[in-house]
Amino acid sequence: YRMQETKERQLMPPVDGVQGQCLLWKVTILFYLPLRQIRYLPDAIINAVMRMRKMKDKGTLVVISGFSGAGKGTVSKALVEKFGYSLSVSATTRQPREGEQDGREYYFKSEDDFLRLIDYNGFIEYAQYVDHYYGTPRKFVEDELEAGHVVILEIEVQGAMKIKEQYPDAILLFITAPSIEVLKNRLIGRGTETAEVVEKRMRRAAEEAESIEQYEFIVSNEEGKLEDCMNTIHSIIESESCRITKRQEFVASLREGLEEYKENIDKDK
């Protein structure tokens, strides 16, 4: 059996992630079968691997919202850098802050250009927030989901609800500061907004708090604990990606492979 295991491992093309683990599980339990049945394993295993390599699991759409000053932008970028997620860059009509670049933090648009894109159905969602428009470009998101990637959308509450209507499987996650005092201090500490704008953002936060129950998860971005916040979100995404509803093609492949194996055994009787 050990020799047979070594031989079959050599025959198997590499498969990573959950698919690879499930395949390894199938190989392991098959060593308890009678010897006459094991001769069918190489072809069955290789066929299963080929089917898996052709499969594309559904991509996962993660909507991250939060109060202004909660640090959702910092957390989103950290997730992309550490775990290789795809971050959808939103478009906005607000002016860039110091250090921001067009196409990196946002696509900075004039109001006329933004309204023109709305007319062309260029956004999955858009909303007006504190005197400016924000929107999520459609093409990038749909291409990344089709490729099976995890896509992060960093958008406001109003837009998040529109996303959920179009993508019911999307994960809605709300990031908050540990306290209202910390939230206000973060806004003031930016040094880019007037006292009037800070007040507007705090009033807006009070309105957004009314919608928190519509989110599935809430995570506190504690001071000096960005890594903890990021790892918590990553764990949520990983667990959600294992839902049966997102692995239908994989489940179908398992069933097909086992049926094929059973047919070979029946022929041998």
PDB file of C-alpha atoms in Angstrom:
ATOM      1  CA  TYR A   1       0.000   0.000   0.000  1.00  0.00           C
ATOM      2  CA  ARG A   2       2.846   2.404   0.788  1.00  0.00           C
ATOM      3  CA  MET A   3       4.397   1.707  -2.620  1.00  0.00           C
ATOM      4  CA  GLN A   4       1.028   2.203  -4.267  1.00  0.00           C
ATOM      5  CA  GLU A   5       0.612   5.537  -2.441  1.00  0.00           C
ATOM      6  CA  THR A   6       4.021   6.749  -3.667  1.00  0.00           C
ATOM      7  CA  LYS A   7       3.227   5.726  -7.234  1.00  0.00           C
ATOM      8  CA  GLU A   8      -0.115   7.519  -7.264  1.00  0.00           C
ATOM      9  CA  ARG A   9       1.299  10.686  -5.757  1.00  0.00           C
ATOM     10  CA  GLN A  10       3.829  10.781  -8.598  1.00  0.00           C
ATOM     11  CA  LEU A  11       1.024  10.441 -11.142  1.00  0.00           C
ATOM     12  CA  MET A  12      -1.008  13.285  -9.686  1.00  0.00           C
ATOM     13  CA  PRO A  13      -0.578  16.834 -11.070  1.00  0.00           C
ATOM     14  CA  PRO A  14      -0.197  19.421  -8.289  1.00  0.00           C
ATOM     15  CA  VAL A  15      -3.444  20.804  -6.853  1.00  0.00           C
ATOM     16  CA  ASP A  16      -3.405  23.569  -4.246  1.00  0.00           C
ATOM     17  CA  GLY A  17      -5.810  24.790  -1.576  1.00  0.00           C
ATOM     18  CA  VAL A  18      -9.082  23.180  -0.547  1.00  0.00           C
ATOM     19  CA  GLN A  19      -9.314  21.125  -3.728  1.00  0.00           C
ATOM     20  CA  GLY A  20      -5.896  19.616  -3.063  1.00  0.00           C
ATOM     21  CA  GLN A  21      -6.759  18.791   0.536  1.00  0.00           C
ATOM     22  CA  CYS A  22      -9.996  17.079  -0.469  1.00  0.00           C
ATOM     23  CA  LEU A  23      -8.214  15.091  -3.153  1.00  0.00           C
ATOM     24  CA  LEU A  24      -5.554  13.989  -0.657  1.00  0.00           C
ATOM     25  CA  TRP A  25      -8.339  12.845   1.673  1.00  0.00           C
ATOM     26  CA  LYS A  26      -9.849  10.741  -1.102  1.00  0.00           C
ATOM     27  CA  VAL A  27      -6.489   9.115  -1.815  1.00  0.00           C
ATOM     28  CA  THR A  28      -5.882   8.336   1.876  1.00  0.00           C
ATOM     29  CA  ILE A  29      -9.162   6.527   2.536  1.00  0.00           C
ATOM     30  CA  LEU A  30      -8.853   4.494  -0.644  1.00  0.00           C
ATOM     31  CA  PHE A  31      -5.860   2.596   0.808  1.00  0.00           C
ATOM     32  CA  TYR A  32      -8.312   0.660   2.941  1.00  0.00           C
ATOM     33  CA  LEU A  33      -9.959  -0.830  -0.146  1.00  0.00           C
ATOM     34  CA  PRO A  34      -9.306  -4.384  -1.320  1.00  0.00           C
ATOM     35  CA  LEU A  35      -6.235  -4.777  -3.497  1.00  0.00           C
ATOM     36  CA  ARG A  36      -8.259  -5.750  -6.600  1.00  0.00           C
ATOM     37  CA  GLN A  37      -9.980  -2.358  -6.488  1.00  0.00           C
ATOM     38  CA  ILE A  38      -6.812  -0.317  -6.153  1.00  0.00           C
ATOM     39  CA  ARG A  39      -5.778  -0.986  -9.759  1.00  0.00           C
ATOM     40  CA  TYR A  40      -8.465   1.472 -10.868  1.00  0.00           C
ATOM     41  CA  LEU A  41      -7.102   4.291  -8.733  1.00  0.00           C
ATOM     42  CA  PRO A  42      -4.489   5.923 -11.016  1.00  0.00           C
ATOM     43  CA  ASP A  43      -6.917   6.652 -13.859  1.00  0.00           C
ATOM     44  CA  ALA A  44      -9.720   7.687 -11.501  1.00  0.00           C
ATOM     45  CA  ILE A  45      -7.474  10.036  -9.541  1.00  0.00           C
ATOM     46  CA  ILE A  46      -5.924  11.638 -12.598  1.00  0.00           C
ATOM     47  CA  ASN A  47      -9.361  12.150 -14.166  1.00  0.00           C
ATOM     48  CA  ALA A  48     -10.577  13.776 -10.948  1.00  0.00           C
ATOM     49  CA  VAL A  49      -7.570  16.096 -10.912  1.00  0.00           C
ATOM     50  CA  MET A  50      -8.142  17.098 -14.516  1.00  0.00           C
ATOM     51  CA  ARG A  51     -11.758  17.963 -13.764  1.00  0.00           C
ATOM     52  CA  MET A  52     -10.706  20.006 -10.736  1.00  0.00           C
ATOM     53  CA  ARG A  53      -8.131  21.962 -12.701  1.00  0.00           C
ATOM     54  CA  LYS A  54     -10.788  22.917 -15.225  1.00  0.00           C
ATOM     55  CA  MET A  55     -13.159  24.102 -12.497  1.00  0.00           C
ATOM     56  CA  LYS A  56     -13.430  27.698 -11.423  1.00  0.00           C
ATOM     57  CA  ASP A  57     -14.957  28.267  -8.022  1.00  0.00           C
ATOM     58  CA  LYS A  58     -17.107  31.354  -7.671  1.00  0.00           C
ATOM     59  CA  GLY A  59     -15.265  34.486  -6.663  1.00  0.00           C
ATOM     60  CA  THR A  60     -16.111  36.070  -3.323  1.00  0.00           C
ATOM     61  CA  LEU A  61     -17.336  39.642  -3.076  1.00  0.00           C
ATOM     62  CA  VAL A  62     -16.502  41.345   0.233  1.00  0.00           C
ATOM     63  CA  VAL A  63     -18.127  44.701   0.981  1.00  0.00           C
ATOM     64  CA  ILE A  64     -16.281  46.668   3.654  1.00  0.00           C
ATOM     65  CA  SER A  65     -18.013  49.703   5.107  1.00  0.00           C
ATOM     66  CA  GLY A  66     -17.406  51.764   8.202  1.00  0.00           C
ATOM     67  CA  PHE A  67     -17.527  55.181   9.759  1.00  0.00           C
ATOM     68  CA  SER A  68     -15.244  57.789   8.264  1.00  0.00           C
ATOM     69  CA  GLY A  69     -12.099  57.569  10.387  1.00  0.00           C
ATOM     70  CA  ALA A  70     -12.559  53.895  11.316  1.00  0.00           C
ATOM     71  CA  GLY A  71      -9.602  52.927   9.139  1.00  0.00           C
ATOM     72  CA  LYS A  72     -11.424  50.850   6.526  1.00  0.00           C
ATOM     73  CA  GLY A  73      -9.116  52.076   3.754  1.00  0.00           C
ATOM     74  CA  THR A  74      -5.987  51.116   5.697  1.00  0.00           C
ATOM     75  CA  VAL A  75      -7.421  47.690   6.545  1.00  0.00           C
ATOM     76  CA  SER A  76      -8.488  47.023   2.938  1.00  0.00           C
ATOM     77  CA  LYS A  77      -5.043  47.841   1.544  1.00  0.00           C
ATOM     78  CA  ALA A  78      -3.375  45.679   4.197  1.00  0.00           C
ATOM     79  CA  LEU A  79      -5.596  42.730   3.216  1.00  0.00           C
ATOM     80  CA  VAL A  80      -4.611  43.134  -0.423  1.00  0.00           C
ATOM     81  CA  GLU A  81      -0.910  43.310   0.390  1.00  0.00           C
ATOM     82  CA  LYS A  82      -0.861  40.313   2.752  1.00  0.00           C
ATOM     83  CA  PHE A  83      -3.382  37.953   1.175  1.00  0.00           C
ATOM     84  CA  GLY A  84      -3.419  38.976  -2.483  1.00  0.00           C
ATOM     85  CA  TYR A  85      -7.071  39.948  -2.614  1.00  0.00           C
ATOM     86  CA  SER A  86      -8.323  42.188  -5.415  1.00  0.00           C
ATOM     87  CA  LEU A  87      -9.302  45.696  -4.351  1.00  0.00           C
ATOM     88  CA  SER A  88     -11.824  47.501  -6.475  1.00  0.00           C
ATOM     89  CA  VAL A  89     -10.839  51.158  -6.826  1.00  0.00           C
ATOM     90  CA  SER A  90     -13.857  53.440  -6.531  1.00  0.00           C
ATOM     91  CA  ALA A  91     -14.489  56.626  -8.447  1.00  0.00           C
ATOM     92  CA  THR A  92     -15.227  59.881  -6.639  1.00  0.00           C
ATOM     93  CA  THR A  93     -15.810  63.542  -7.337  1.00  0.00           C
ATOM     94  CA  ARG A  94     -13.994  64.727  -4.178  1.00  0.00           C
ATOM     95  CA  GLN A  95     -10.551  66.292  -4.388  1.00  0.00           C
ATOM     96  CA  PRO A  96      -7.534  64.041  -3.681  1.00  0.00           C
ATOM     97  CA  ARG A  97      -5.909  64.342  -0.266  1.00  0.00           C
ATOM     98  CA  GLU A  98      -2.179  64.811   0.090  1.00  0.00           C
ATOM     99  CA  GLY A  99      -0.319  61.728  -1.145  1.00  0.00           C
ATOM    100  CA  GLU A 100      -3.288  60.196  -2.956  1.00  0.00           C
ATOM    101  CA  GLN A 101      -2.911  59.223  -6.601  1.00  0.00           C
ATOM    102  CA  ASP A 102      -5.506  58.873  -9.319  1.00  0.00           C
ATOM    103  CA  GLY A 103      -6.177  55.178  -9.976  1.00  0.00           C
ATOM    104  CA  ARG A 104      -4.626  54.038  -6.687  1.00  0.00           C
ATOM    105  CA  GLU A 105      -6.808  55.368  -3.858  1.00  0.00           C
ATOM    106  CA  TYR A 106      -9.627  56.527  -6.160  1.00  0.00           C
ATOM    107  CA  TYR A 107     -10.368  57.462  -9.732  1.00  0.00           C
ATOM    108  CA  PHE A 108     -10.847  61.196  -9.276  1.00  0.00           C
ATOM    109  CA  LYS A 109     -13.559  62.456 -11.629  1.00  0.00           C
ATOM    110  CA  SER A 110     -15.244  65.721 -12.337  1.00  0.00           C
ATOM    111  CA  GLU A 111     -18.951  65.738 -11.581  1.00  0.00           C
ATOM    112  CA  ASP A 112     -19.769  65.872 -15.305  1.00  0.00           C
ATOM    113  CA  ASP A 113     -17.600  62.809 -16.034  1.00  0.00           C
ATOM    114  CA  PHE A 114     -19.130  60.929 -13.118  1.00  0.00           C
ATOM    115  CA  LEU A 115     -22.689  61.637 -14.242  1.00  0.00           C
ATOM    116  CA  ARG A 116     -21.770  60.560 -17.767  1.00  0.00           C
ATOM    117  CA  LEU A 117     -20.582  57.177 -16.442  1.00  0.00           C
ATOM    118  CA  ILE A 118     -23.884  56.781 -14.616  1.00  0.00           C
ATOM    119  CA  ASP A 119     -25.702  57.273 -17.925  1.00  0.00           C
ATOM    120  CA  TYR A 120     -23.514  54.548 -19.511  1.00  0.00           C
ATOM    121  CA  ASN A 121     -24.326  52.083 -16.668  1.00  0.00           C
ATOM    122  CA  GLY A 122     -20.646  52.097 -15.777  1.00  0.00           C
ATOM    123  CA  PHE A 123     -21.203  51.635 -12.032  1.00  0.00           C
ATOM    124  CA  ILE A 124     -22.515  48.698 -10.023  1.00  0.00           C
ATOM    125  CA  GLU A 125     -23.591  51.261  -7.446  1.00  0.00           C
ATOM    126  CA  TYR A 126     -23.078  54.928  -6.702  1.00  0.00           C
ATOM    127  CA  ALA A 127     -24.079  57.269  -3.924  1.00  0.00           C
ATOM    128  CA  GLN A 128     -23.671  60.839  -2.748  1.00  0.00           C
ATOM    129  CA  TYR A 129     -21.812  61.263   0.531  1.00  0.00           C
ATOM    130  CA  VAL A 130     -20.964  64.598   2.221  1.00  0.00           C
ATOM    131  CA  ASP A 131     -21.427  66.653  -0.981  1.00  0.00           C
ATOM    132  CA  HIS A 132     -19.494  64.250  -3.250  1.00  0.00           C
ATOM    133  CA  TYR A 133     -20.319  61.265  -5.467  1.00  0.00           C
ATOM    134  CA  TYR A 134     -18.746  57.817  -4.980  1.00  0.00           C
ATOM    135  CA  GLY A 135     -19.208  54.831  -7.300  1.00  0.00           C
ATOM    136  CA  THR A 136     -17.974  51.275  -7.963  1.00  0.00           C
ATOM    137  CA  PRO A 137     -16.854  50.588 -11.564  1.00  0.00           C
ATOM    138  CA  ARG A 138     -18.670  47.550 -12.933  1.00  0.00           C
ATOM    139  CA  LYS A 139     -16.217  45.860 -15.315  1.00  0.00           C
ATOM    140  CA  PHE A 140     -13.324  45.247 -12.912  1.00  0.00           C
ATOM    141  CA  VAL A 141     -15.543  43.624 -10.276  1.00  0.00           C
ATOM    142  CA  GLU A 142     -17.311  41.285 -12.682  1.00  0.00           C
ATOM    143  CA  ASP A 143     -14.057  40.225 -14.386  1.00  0.00           C
ATOM    144  CA  GLU A 144     -12.390  39.417 -11.049  1.00  0.00           C
ATOM    145  CA  LEU A 145     -15.360  37.418  -9.772  1.00  0.00           C
ATOM    146  CA  GLU A 146     -15.478  35.457 -13.019  1.00  0.00           C
ATOM    147  CA  ALA A 147     -11.793  34.579 -12.479  1.00  0.00           C
ATOM    148  CA  GLY A 148     -12.622  33.208  -9.009  1.00  0.00           C
ATOM    149  CA  HIS A 149     -10.880  35.917  -6.998  1.00  0.00           C
ATOM    150  CA  VAL A 150     -11.766  37.541  -3.686  1.00  0.00           C
ATOM    151  CA  VAL A 151     -12.798  41.120  -4.477  1.00  0.00           C
ATOM    152  CA  ILE A 152     -12.933  43.794  -1.792  1.00  0.00           C
ATOM    153  CA  LEU A 153     -15.246  46.761  -2.214  1.00  0.00           C
ATOM    154  CA  GLU A 154     -14.690  49.625   0.196  1.00  0.00           C
ATOM    155  CA  ILE A 155     -17.956  51.547   0.002  1.00  0.00           C
ATOM    156  CA  GLU A 156     -20.456  53.456   2.110  1.00  0.00           C
ATOM    157  CA  VAL A 157     -23.566  52.004   3.731  1.00  0.00           C
ATOM    158  CA  GLN A 158     -25.930  53.270   1.057  1.00  0.00           C
ATOM    159  CA  GLY A 159     -23.918  51.602  -1.711  1.00  0.00           C
ATOM    160  CA  ALA A 160     -23.453  48.385   0.285  1.00  0.00           C
ATOM    161  CA  MET A 161     -27.185  47.778   0.363  1.00  0.00           C
ATOM    162  CA  LYS A 162     -27.362  48.173  -3.414  1.00  0.00           C
ATOM    163  CA  ILE A 163     -24.515  45.678  -3.837  1.00  0.00           C
ATOM    164  CA  LYS A 164     -26.318  43.103  -1.676  1.00  0.00           C
ATOM    165  CA  GLU A 165     -29.396  43.407  -3.877  1.00  0.00           C
ATOM    166  CA  GLN A 166     -27.347  42.547  -6.982  1.00  0.00           C
ATOM    167  CA  TYR A 167     -24.987  40.025  -5.337  1.00  0.00           C
ATOM    168  CA  PRO A 168     -26.869  38.155  -2.581  1.00  0.00           C
ATOM    169  CA  ASP A 169     -23.792  36.051  -1.721  1.00  0.00           C
ATOM    170  CA  ALA A 170     -21.659  39.122  -0.970  1.00  0.00           C
ATOM    171  CA  ILE A 171     -20.167  39.340   2.517  1.00  0.00           C
ATOM    172  CA  LEU A 172     -21.148  42.579   4.272  1.00  0.00           C
ATOM    173  CA  LEU A 173     -18.591  43.642   6.884  1.00  0.00           C
ATOM    174  CA  PHE A 174     -18.625  46.793   9.003  1.00  0.00           C
ATOM    175  CA  ILE A 175     -15.445  48.268  10.514  1.00  0.00           C
ATOM    176  CA  THR A 176     -15.633  50.630  13.457  1.00  0.00           C
ATOM    177  CA  ALA A 177     -13.268  52.444  15.781  1.00  0.00           C
ATOM    178  CA  PRO A 178     -13.218  51.172  19.407  1.00  0.00           C
ATOM    179  CA  SER A 179     -15.047  54.288  20.643  1.00  0.00           C
ATOM    180  CA  ILE A 180     -16.683  57.503  19.441  1.00  0.00           C
ATOM    181  CA  GLU A 181     -13.895  59.541  21.034  1.00  0.00           C
ATOM    182  CA  VAL A 182     -11.246  57.643  19.079  1.00  0.00           C
ATOM    183  CA  LEU A 183     -13.281  58.058  15.901  1.00  0.00           C
ATOM    184  CA  LYS A 184     -13.492  61.842  16.281  1.00  0.00           C
ATOM    185  CA  ASN A 185      -9.796  62.127  17.179  1.00  0.00           C
ATOM    186  CA  ARG A 186      -8.843  60.199  14.050  1.00  0.00           C
ATOM    187  CA  LEU A 187     -10.839  62.595  11.875  1.00  0.00           C
ATOM    188  CA  ILE A 188      -9.264  65.624  13.527  1.00  0.00           C
ATOM    189  CA  GLY A 189      -5.831  64.021  13.327  1.00  0.00           C
ATOM    190  CA  ARG A 190      -6.010  63.798   9.542  1.00  0.00           C
ATOM    191  CA  GLY A 191      -5.506  67.537   9.383  1.00  0.00           C
ATOM    192  CA  THR A 192      -7.260  67.660   6.020  1.00  0.00           C
ATOM    193  CA  GLU A 193     -10.806  68.566   7.074  1.00  0.00           C
ATOM    194  CA  THR A 194     -12.303  71.654   8.635  1.00  0.00           C
ATOM    195  CA  ALA A 195     -14.214  71.502  11.907  1.00  0.00           C
ATOM    196  CA  GLU A 196     -17.404  71.807   9.881  1.00  0.00           C
ATOM    197  CA  VAL A 197     -16.538  68.755   7.764  1.00  0.00           C
ATOM    198  CA  VAL A 198     -15.590  66.751  10.864  1.00  0.00           C
ATOM    199  CA  GLU A 199     -18.978  67.582  12.349  1.00  0.00           C
ATOM    200  CA  LYS A 200     -20.707  66.495   9.115  1.00  0.00           C
ATOM    201  CA  ARG A 201     -18.855  63.176   9.169  1.00  0.00           C
ATOM    202  CA  MET A 202     -19.774  62.542  12.794  1.00  0.00           C
ATOM    203  CA  ARG A 203     -23.428  63.301  12.060  1.00  0.00           C
ATOM    204  CA  ARG A 204     -23.233  60.968   9.082  1.00  0.00           C
ATOM    205  CA  ALA A 205     -21.747  58.266  11.350  1.00  0.00           C
ATOM    206  CA  ALA A 206     -24.802  58.544  13.596  1.00  0.00           C
ATOM    207  CA  GLU A 207     -27.026  57.938  10.562  1.00  0.00           C
ATOM    208  CA  GLU A 208     -24.902  54.989   9.378  1.00  0.00           C
ATOM    209  CA  ALA A 209     -25.094  53.386  12.824  1.00  0.00           C
ATOM    210  CA  GLU A 210     -28.804  52.836  12.193  1.00  0.00           C
ATOM    211  CA  SER A 211     -27.917  50.380   9.393  1.00  0.00           C
ATOM    212  CA  ILE A 212     -25.286  48.283  11.185  1.00  0.00           C
ATOM    213  CA  GLU A 213     -27.725  45.401  11.769  1.00  0.00           C
ATOM    214  CA  GLN A 214     -27.976  44.930   8.014  1.00  0.00           C
ATOM    215  CA  TYR A 215     -24.331  43.812   7.978  1.00  0.00           C
ATOM    216  CA  GLU A 216     -23.318  40.231   8.728  1.00  0.00           C
ATOM    217  CA  PHE A 217     -20.090  41.019  10.601  1.00  0.00           C
ATOM    218  CA  ILE A 218     -18.680  43.899  12.642  1.00  0.00           C
ATOM    219  CA  VAL A 219     -14.974  44.267  13.456  1.00  0.00           C
ATOM    220  CA  SER A 220     -13.348  46.861  15.710  1.00  0.00           C
ATOM    221  CA  ASN A 221     -10.129  48.395  14.393  1.00  0.00           C
ATOM    222  CA  GLU A 222      -8.305  48.932  17.678  1.00  0.00           C
ATOM    223  CA  GLU A 223      -5.422  51.376  18.067  1.00  0.00           C
ATOM    224  CA  GLY A 224      -2.118  49.706  17.182  1.00  0.00           C
ATOM    225  CA  LYS A 225      -3.789  46.388  16.362  1.00  0.00           C
ATOM    226  CA  LEU A 226      -4.147  46.544  12.588  1.00  0.00           C
ATOM    227  CA  GLU A 227      -2.757  43.005  12.228  1.00  0.00           C
ATOM    228  CA  ASP A 228      -5.440  41.601  14.547  1.00  0.00           C
ATOM    229  CA  CYS A 229      -8.213  43.391  12.662  1.00  0.00           C
ATOM    230  CA  MET A 230      -6.855  42.193   9.325  1.00  0.00           C
ATOM    231  CA  ASN A 231      -6.507  38.565  10.452  1.00  0.00           C
ATOM    232  CA  THR A 232     -10.049  38.555  11.835  1.00  0.00           C
ATOM    233  CA  ILE A 233     -11.432  39.701   8.488  1.00  0.00           C
ATOM    234  CA  HIS A 234      -9.302  37.172   6.614  1.00  0.00           C
ATOM    235  CA  SER A 235     -10.699  34.371   8.814  1.00  0.00           C
ATOM    236  CA  ILE A 236     -14.249  35.505   8.034  1.00  0.00           C
ATOM    237  CA  ILE A 237     -13.546  35.473   4.284  1.00  0.00           C
ATOM    238  CA  GLU A 238     -11.900  32.041   4.444  1.00  0.00           C
ATOM    239  CA  SER A 239     -14.795  30.480   6.330  1.00  0.00           C
ATOM    240  CA  GLU A 240     -17.380  31.992   3.990  1.00  0.00           C
ATOM    241  CA  SER A 241     -15.525  30.722   0.910  1.00  0.00           C
ATOM    242  CA  CYS A 242     -16.075  27.138   2.141  1.00  0.00           C
ATOM    243  CA  ARG A 243     -19.857  27.385   2.002  1.00  0.00           C
ATOM    244  CA  ILE A 244     -21.433  24.631  -0.094  1.00  0.00           C
ATOM    245  CA  THR A 245     -23.249  27.233  -2.204  1.00  0.00           C
ATOM    246  CA  LYS A 246     -19.878  28.548  -3.388  1.00  0.00           C
ATOM    247  CA  ARG A 247     -18.430  25.085  -4.121  1.00  0.00           C
ATOM    248  CA  GLN A 248     -21.122  23.537  -6.295  1.00  0.00           C
ATOM    249  CA  GLU A 249     -18.779  22.715  -9.164  1.00  0.00           C
ATOM    250  CA  PHE A 250     -16.343  21.100  -6.747  1.00  0.00           C
ATOM    251  CA  VAL A 251     -19.117  19.008  -5.162  1.00  0.00           C
ATOM    252  CA  ALA A 252     -20.264  17.927  -8.628  1.00  0.00           C
ATOM    253  CA  SER A 253     -16.707  16.868  -9.457  1.00  0.00           C
ATOM    254  CA  LEU A 254     -16.469  14.729  -6.317  1.00  0.00           C
ATOM    255  CA  ARG A 255     -19.725  12.977  -7.139  1.00  0.00           C
ATOM    256  CA  GLU A 256     -18.748  12.406 -10.750  1.00  0.00           C
ATOM    257  CA  GLY A 257     -15.397  10.943  -9.753  1.00  0.00           C
ATOM    258  CA  LEU A 258     -16.934   8.584  -7.199  1.00  0.00           C
ATOM    259  CA  GLU A 259     -19.605   7.442  -9.672  1.00  0.00           C
ATOM    260  CA  GLU A 260     -16.918   6.693 -12.239  1.00  0.00           C
ATOM    261  CA  TYR A 261     -14.968   4.707  -9.678  1.00  0.00           C
ATOM    262  CA  LYS A 262     -18.073   2.759  -8.638  1.00  0.00           C
ATOM    263  CA  GLU A 263     -18.845   1.879 -12.273  1.00  0.00           C
ATOM    264  CA  ASN A 264     -15.358   0.461 -12.741  1.00  0.00           C
ATOM    265  CA  ILE A 265     -15.761  -1.686  -9.638  1.00  0.00           C
ATOM    266  CA  ASP A 266     -19.172  -2.964 -10.812  1.00  0.00           C
ATOM    267  CA  LYS A 267     -17.692  -3.955 -14.177  1.00  0.00           C
ATOM    268  CA  ASP A 268     -15.064  -6.020 -12.425  1.00  0.00           C
ATOM    269  CA  LYS A 269     -17.600  -8.102 -10.499  1.00  0.00           C
TER     270      LYS A 269
END
